[in-house]
PDB file of C-alpha atoms in Angstrom:
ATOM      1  CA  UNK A   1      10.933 -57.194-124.813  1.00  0.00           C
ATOM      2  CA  UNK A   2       7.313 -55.745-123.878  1.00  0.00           C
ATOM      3  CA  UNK A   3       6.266 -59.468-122.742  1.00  0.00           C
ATOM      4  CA  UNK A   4       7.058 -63.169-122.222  1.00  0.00           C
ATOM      5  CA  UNK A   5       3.785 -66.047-123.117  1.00  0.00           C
ATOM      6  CA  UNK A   6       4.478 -68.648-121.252  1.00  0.00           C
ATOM      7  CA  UNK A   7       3.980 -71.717-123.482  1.00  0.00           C
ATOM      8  CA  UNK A   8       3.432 -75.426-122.305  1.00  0.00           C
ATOM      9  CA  UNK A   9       5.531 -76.971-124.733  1.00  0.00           C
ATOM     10  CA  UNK A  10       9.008 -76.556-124.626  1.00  0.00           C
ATOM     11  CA  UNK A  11      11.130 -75.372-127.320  1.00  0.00           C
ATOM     12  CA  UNK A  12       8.836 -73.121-129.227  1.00  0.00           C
ATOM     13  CA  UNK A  13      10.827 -73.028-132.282  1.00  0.00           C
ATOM     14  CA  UNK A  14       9.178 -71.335-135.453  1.00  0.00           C
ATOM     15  CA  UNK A  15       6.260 -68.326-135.579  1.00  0.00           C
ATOM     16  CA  UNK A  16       3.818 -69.031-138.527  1.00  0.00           C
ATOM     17  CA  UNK A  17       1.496 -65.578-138.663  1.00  0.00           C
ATOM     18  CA  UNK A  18      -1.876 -66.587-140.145  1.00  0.00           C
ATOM     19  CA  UNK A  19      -3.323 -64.299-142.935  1.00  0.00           C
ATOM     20  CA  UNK A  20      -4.670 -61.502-141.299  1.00  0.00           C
ATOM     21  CA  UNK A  21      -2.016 -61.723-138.442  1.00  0.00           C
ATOM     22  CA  UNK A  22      -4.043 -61.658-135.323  1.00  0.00           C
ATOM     23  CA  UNK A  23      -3.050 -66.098-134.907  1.00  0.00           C
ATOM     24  CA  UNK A  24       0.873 -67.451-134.646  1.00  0.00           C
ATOM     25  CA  UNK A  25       1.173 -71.008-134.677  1.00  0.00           C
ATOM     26  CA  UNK A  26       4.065 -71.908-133.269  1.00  0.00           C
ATOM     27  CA  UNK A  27       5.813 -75.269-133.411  1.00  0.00           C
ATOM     28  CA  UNK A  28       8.235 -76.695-130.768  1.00  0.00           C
ATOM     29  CA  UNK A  29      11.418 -78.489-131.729  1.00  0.00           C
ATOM     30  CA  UNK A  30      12.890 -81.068-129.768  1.00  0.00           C
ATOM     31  CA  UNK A  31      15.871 -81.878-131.465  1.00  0.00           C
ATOM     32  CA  UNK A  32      15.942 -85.537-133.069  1.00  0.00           C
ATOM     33  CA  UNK A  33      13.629 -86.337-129.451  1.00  0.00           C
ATOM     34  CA  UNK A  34      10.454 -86.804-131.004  1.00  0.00           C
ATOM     35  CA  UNK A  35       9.182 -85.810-128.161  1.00  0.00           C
ATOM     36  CA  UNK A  36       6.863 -82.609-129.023  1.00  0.00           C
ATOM     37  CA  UNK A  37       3.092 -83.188-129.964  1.00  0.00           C
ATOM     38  CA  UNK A  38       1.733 -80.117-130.372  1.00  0.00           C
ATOM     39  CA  UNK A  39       1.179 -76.722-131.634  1.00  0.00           C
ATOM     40  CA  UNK A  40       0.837 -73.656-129.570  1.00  0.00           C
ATOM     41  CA  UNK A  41      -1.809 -70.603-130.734  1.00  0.00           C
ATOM     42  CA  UNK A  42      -1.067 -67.311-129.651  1.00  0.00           C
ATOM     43  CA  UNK A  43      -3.687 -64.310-130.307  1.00  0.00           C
ATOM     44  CA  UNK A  44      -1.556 -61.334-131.445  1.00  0.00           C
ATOM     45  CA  UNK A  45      -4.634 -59.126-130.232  1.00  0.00           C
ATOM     46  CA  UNK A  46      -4.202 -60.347-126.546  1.00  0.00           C
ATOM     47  CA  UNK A  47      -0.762 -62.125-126.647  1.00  0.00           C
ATOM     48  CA  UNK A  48      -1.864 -64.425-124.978  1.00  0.00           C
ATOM     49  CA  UNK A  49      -2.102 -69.053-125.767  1.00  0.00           C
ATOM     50  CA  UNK A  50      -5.892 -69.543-127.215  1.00  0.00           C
ATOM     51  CA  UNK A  51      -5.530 -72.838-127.965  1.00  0.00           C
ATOM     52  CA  UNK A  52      -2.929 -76.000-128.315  1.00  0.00           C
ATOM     53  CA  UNK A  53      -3.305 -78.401-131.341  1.00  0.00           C
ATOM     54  CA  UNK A  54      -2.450 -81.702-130.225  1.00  0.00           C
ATOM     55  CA  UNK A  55      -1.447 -83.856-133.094  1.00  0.00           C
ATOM     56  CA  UNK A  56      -0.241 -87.580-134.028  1.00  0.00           C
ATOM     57  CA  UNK A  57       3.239 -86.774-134.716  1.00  0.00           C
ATOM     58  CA  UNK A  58       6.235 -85.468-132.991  1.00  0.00           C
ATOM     59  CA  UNK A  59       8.145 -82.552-134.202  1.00  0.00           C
ATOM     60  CA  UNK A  60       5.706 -80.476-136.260  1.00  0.00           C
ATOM     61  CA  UNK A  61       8.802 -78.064-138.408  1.00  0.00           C
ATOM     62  CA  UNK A  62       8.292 -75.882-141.668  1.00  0.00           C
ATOM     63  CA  UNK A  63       5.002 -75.175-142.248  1.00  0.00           C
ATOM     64  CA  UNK A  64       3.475 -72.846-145.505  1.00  0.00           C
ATOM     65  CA  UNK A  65       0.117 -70.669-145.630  1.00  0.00           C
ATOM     66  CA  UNK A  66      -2.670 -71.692-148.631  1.00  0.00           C
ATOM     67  CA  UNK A  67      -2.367 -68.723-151.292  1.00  0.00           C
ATOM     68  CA  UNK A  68      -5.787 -69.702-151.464  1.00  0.00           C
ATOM     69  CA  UNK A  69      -7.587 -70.561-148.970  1.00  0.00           C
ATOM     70  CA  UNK A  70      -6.901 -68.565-145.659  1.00  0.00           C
ATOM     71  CA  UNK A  71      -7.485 -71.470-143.438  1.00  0.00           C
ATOM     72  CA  UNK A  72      -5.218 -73.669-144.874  1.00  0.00           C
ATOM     73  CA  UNK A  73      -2.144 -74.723-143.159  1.00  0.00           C
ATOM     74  CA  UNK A  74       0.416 -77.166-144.562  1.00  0.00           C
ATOM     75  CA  UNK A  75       3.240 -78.729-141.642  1.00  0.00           C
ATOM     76  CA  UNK A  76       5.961 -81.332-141.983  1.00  0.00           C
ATOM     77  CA  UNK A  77       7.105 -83.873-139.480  1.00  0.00           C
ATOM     78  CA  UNK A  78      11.049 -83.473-138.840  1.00  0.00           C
ATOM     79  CA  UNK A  79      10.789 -86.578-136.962  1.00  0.00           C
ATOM     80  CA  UNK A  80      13.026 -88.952-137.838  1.00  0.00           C
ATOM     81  CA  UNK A  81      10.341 -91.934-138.103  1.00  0.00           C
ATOM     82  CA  UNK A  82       7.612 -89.951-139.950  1.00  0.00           C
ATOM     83  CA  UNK A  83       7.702 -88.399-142.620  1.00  0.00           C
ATOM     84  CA  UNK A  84       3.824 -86.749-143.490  1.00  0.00           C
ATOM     85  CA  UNK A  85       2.643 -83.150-144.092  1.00  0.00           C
ATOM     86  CA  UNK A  86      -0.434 -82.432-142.832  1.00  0.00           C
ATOM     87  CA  UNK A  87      -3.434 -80.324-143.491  1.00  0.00           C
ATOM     88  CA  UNK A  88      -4.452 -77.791-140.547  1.00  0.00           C
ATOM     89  CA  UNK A  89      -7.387 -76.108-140.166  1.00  0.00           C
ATOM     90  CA  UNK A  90      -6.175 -72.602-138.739  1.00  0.00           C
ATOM     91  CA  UNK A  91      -9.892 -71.599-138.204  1.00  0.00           C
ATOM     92  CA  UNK A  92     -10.784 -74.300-136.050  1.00  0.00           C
ATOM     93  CA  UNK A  93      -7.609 -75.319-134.554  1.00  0.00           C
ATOM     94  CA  UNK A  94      -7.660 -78.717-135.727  1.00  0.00           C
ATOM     95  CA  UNK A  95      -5.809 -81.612-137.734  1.00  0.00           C
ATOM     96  CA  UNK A  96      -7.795 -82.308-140.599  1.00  0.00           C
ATOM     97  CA  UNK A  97      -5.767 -85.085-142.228  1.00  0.00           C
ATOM     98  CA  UNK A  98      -1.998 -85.837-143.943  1.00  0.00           C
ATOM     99  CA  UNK A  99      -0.624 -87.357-146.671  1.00  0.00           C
ATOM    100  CA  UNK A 100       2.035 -90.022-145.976  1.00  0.00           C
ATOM    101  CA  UNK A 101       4.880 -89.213-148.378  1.00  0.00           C
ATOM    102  CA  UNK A 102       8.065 -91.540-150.033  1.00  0.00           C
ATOM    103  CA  UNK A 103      10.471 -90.578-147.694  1.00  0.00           C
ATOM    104  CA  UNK A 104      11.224 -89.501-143.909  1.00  0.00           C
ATOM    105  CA  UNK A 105      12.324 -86.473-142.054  1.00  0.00           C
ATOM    106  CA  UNK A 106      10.208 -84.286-144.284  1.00  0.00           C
ATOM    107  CA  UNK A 107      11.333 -80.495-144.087  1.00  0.00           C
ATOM    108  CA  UNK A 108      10.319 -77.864-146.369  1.00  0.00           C
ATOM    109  CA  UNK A 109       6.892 -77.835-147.338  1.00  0.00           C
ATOM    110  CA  UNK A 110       6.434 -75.419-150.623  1.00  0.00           C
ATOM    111  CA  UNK A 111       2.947 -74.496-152.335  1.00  0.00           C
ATOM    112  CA  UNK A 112       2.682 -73.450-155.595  1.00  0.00           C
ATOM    113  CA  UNK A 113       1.277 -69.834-156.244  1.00  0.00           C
ATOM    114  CA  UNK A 114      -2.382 -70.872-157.506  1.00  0.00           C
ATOM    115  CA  UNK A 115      -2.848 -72.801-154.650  1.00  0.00           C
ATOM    116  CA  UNK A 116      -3.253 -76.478-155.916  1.00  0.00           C
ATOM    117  CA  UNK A 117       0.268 -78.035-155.905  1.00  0.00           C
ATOM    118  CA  UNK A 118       2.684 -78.725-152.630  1.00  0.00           C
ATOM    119  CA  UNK A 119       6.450 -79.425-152.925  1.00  0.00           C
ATOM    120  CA  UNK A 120       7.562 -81.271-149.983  1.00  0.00           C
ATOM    121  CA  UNK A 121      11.371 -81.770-149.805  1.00  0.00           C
ATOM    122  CA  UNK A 122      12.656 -84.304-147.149  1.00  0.00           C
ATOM    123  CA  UNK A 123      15.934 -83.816-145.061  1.00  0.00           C
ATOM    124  CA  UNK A 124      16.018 -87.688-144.142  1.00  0.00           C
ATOM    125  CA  UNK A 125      15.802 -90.309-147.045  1.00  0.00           C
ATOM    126  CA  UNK A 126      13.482 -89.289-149.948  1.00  0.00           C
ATOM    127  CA  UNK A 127      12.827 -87.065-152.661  1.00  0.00           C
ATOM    128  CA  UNK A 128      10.708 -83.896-153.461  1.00  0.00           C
ATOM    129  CA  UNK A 129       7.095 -85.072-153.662  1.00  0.00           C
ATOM    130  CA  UNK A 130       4.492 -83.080-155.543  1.00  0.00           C
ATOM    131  CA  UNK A 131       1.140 -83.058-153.730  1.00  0.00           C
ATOM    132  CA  UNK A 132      -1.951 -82.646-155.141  1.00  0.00           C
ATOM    133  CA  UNK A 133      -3.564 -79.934-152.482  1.00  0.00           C
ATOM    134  CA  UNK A 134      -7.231 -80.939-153.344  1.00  0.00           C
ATOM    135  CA  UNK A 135      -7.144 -84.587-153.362  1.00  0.00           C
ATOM    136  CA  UNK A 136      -4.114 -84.936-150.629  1.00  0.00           C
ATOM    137  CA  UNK A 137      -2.764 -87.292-152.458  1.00  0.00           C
ATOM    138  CA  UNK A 138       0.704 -87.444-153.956  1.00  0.00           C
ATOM    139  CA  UNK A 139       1.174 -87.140-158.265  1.00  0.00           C
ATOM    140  CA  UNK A 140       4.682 -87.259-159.124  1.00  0.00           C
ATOM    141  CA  UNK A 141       8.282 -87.520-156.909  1.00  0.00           C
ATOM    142  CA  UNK A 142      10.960 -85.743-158.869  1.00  0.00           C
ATOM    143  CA  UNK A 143      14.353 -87.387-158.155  1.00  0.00           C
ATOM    144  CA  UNK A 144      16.178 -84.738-155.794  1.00  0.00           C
ATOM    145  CA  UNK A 145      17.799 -86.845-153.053  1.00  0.00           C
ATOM    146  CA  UNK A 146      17.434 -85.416-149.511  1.00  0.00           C
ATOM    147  CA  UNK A 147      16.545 -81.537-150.878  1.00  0.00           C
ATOM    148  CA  UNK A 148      14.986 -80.750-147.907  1.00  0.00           C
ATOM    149  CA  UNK A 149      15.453 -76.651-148.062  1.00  0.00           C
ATOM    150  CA  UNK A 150      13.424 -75.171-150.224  1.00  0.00           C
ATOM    151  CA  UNK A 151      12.497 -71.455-151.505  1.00  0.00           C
ATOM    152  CA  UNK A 152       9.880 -70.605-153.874  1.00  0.00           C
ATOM    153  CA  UNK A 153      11.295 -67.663-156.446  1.00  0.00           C
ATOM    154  CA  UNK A 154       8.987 -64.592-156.662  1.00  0.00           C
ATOM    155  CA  UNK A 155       6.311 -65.322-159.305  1.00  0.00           C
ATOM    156  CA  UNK A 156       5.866 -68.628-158.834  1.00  0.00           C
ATOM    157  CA  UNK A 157       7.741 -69.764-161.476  1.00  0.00           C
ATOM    158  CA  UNK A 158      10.938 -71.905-160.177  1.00  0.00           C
ATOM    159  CA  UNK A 159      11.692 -73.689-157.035  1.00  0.00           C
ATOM    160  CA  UNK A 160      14.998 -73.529-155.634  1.00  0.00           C
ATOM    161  CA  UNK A 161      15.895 -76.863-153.544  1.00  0.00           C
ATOM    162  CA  UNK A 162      19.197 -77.379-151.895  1.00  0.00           C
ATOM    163  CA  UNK A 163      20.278 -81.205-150.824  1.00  0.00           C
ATOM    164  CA  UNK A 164      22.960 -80.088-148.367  1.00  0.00           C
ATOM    165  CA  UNK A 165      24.584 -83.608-148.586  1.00  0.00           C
ATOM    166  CA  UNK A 166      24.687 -83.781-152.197  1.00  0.00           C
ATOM    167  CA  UNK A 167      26.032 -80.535-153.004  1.00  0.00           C
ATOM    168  CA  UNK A 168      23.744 -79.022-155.055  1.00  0.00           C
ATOM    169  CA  UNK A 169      20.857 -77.293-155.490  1.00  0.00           C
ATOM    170  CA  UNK A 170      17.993 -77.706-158.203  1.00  0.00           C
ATOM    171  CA  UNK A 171      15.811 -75.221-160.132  1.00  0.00           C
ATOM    172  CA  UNK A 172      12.449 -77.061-160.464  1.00  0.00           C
ATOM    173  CA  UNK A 173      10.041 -75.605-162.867  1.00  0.00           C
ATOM    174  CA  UNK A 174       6.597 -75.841-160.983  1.00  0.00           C
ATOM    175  CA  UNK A 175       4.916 -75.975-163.874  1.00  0.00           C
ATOM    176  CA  UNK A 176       6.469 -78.838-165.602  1.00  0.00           C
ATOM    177  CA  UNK A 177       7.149 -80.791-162.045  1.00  0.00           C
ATOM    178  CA  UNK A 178      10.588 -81.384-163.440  1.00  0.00           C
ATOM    179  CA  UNK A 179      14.609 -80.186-162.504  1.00  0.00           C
ATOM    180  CA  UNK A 180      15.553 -77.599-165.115  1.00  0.00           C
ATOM    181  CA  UNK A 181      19.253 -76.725-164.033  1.00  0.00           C
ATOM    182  CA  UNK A 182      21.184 -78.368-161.356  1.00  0.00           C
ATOM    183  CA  UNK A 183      23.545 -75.992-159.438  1.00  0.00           C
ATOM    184  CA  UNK A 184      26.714 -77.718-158.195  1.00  0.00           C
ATOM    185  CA  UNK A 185      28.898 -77.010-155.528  1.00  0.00           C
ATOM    186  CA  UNK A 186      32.481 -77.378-154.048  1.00  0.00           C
ATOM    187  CA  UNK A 187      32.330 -81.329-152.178  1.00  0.00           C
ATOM    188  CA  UNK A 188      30.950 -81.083-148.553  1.00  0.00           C
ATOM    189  CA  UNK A 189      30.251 -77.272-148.999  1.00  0.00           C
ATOM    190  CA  UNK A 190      26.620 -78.227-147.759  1.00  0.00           C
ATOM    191  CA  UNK A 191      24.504 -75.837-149.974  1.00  0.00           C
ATOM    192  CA  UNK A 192      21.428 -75.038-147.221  1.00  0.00           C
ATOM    193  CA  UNK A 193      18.514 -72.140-147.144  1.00  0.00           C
ATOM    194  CA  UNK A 194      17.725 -69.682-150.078  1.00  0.00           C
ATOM    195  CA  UNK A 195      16.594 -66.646-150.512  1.00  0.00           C
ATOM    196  CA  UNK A 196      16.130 -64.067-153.264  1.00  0.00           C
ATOM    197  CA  UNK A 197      17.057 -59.960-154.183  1.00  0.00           C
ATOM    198  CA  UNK A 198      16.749 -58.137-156.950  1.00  0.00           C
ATOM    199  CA  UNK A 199      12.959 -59.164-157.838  1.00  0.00           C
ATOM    200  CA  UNK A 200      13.901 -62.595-157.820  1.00  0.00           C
ATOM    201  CA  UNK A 201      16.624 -62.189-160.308  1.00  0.00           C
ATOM    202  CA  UNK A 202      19.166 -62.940-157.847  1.00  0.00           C
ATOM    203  CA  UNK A 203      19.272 -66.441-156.120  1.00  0.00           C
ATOM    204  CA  UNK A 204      21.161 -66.549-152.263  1.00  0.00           C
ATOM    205  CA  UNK A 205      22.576 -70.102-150.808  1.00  0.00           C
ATOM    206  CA  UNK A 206      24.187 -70.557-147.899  1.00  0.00           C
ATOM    207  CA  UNK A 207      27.061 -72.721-148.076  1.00  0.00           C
TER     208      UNK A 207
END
């Protein structure tokens, strides 16, 4: 440990390294609370807090960098009574708007490699919504009940999206916006986070 930041938030929970890496936006968790409003900025040059983004909903969770557009921030609200994903400008340290989805609890939010689509899976009630990045508006739910961890396969191609209390995890082609193969698993083996080896050719889930 060369240093401690002290934060004002409590329960600083995930680091989200903007392109470039000199900005980490980190979120605070407060467990089911609801309690947490903001979003702490810490300058990697200085290590120091530059700036807190208040917001309009509690909990800000998994958030996802714009392939695109390097100021372009996309969060979730974990909180039990929301369920948005909002659009952050990373530049100015502001909210710029959000997108009410069809569920709550919303977790993982996924966007596709060119930039224009997200995939927002919710942990709570509700399905994966498909967001259209430049109109913020949702354009198609695909039915994957409570798939609320997500992992993008290298390239682009598939989606991976676990529903822990389903047991199973689905292969969405991002293309098509549609489930391609459903994975099933053993009954409350809980399938949760993903990850790839092997250039992608090898899926990981946690049971």
């Amino acid at each position: 440990v060369v240093k401690l930041i002290k934060v004002n938030a409590t329960q600083p929970h995930h680091p989200w390294v903007a392109p470039g890496m000199r900005y980490v936006f980190i979120n605070h968790q407060s467990e089911g609370k609801g309690d947490h409003n903001v979003m702490t900025v810490i300058d990697s040059f200085t290590n120091e807090v530059v700036a807190e983004i208040k917001t309009d909903f509690d909990d800000p969770f998994h958030c996802s960098w714009s392939p695109i557009n390097a100021t372009l921030l996309l969060c979730s609200d974990l909180n039990p009574k929301g369920g948005y994903v909002y659009f952050i400008d990373s530049a100015k340290f502001t909210v710029k708007s959000k997108v009410k989805t069809n569920g709550h609890t919303a977790r993982d939010v996924i966007q596709s490699y060119d930039g224009k689509f997200a995939f927002v899976g919710h942990q709570g009630q509700g399905n994966v919504d498909v967001i259209d990045i430049a109109t913020a508006k949702i354009v198609k739910t695909i039915e994957c009940d409570r798939c609320g961890r997500m992992k993008m396969a290298p390239g682009g191609k598939y989606l991976f999206a676990s529903s822990p209390p389903n047991d199973f995890t689905a292969i969405v082609d991002t293309a098509k916006q549609e489930i391609v193969k459903k994975l099933t698993f053993d009954a409350k083996s809980g399938p949760g986070n993903i990850n790839f080896a092997g250039g992608g050719k090898v899926a990981m889930i946690g049971l």
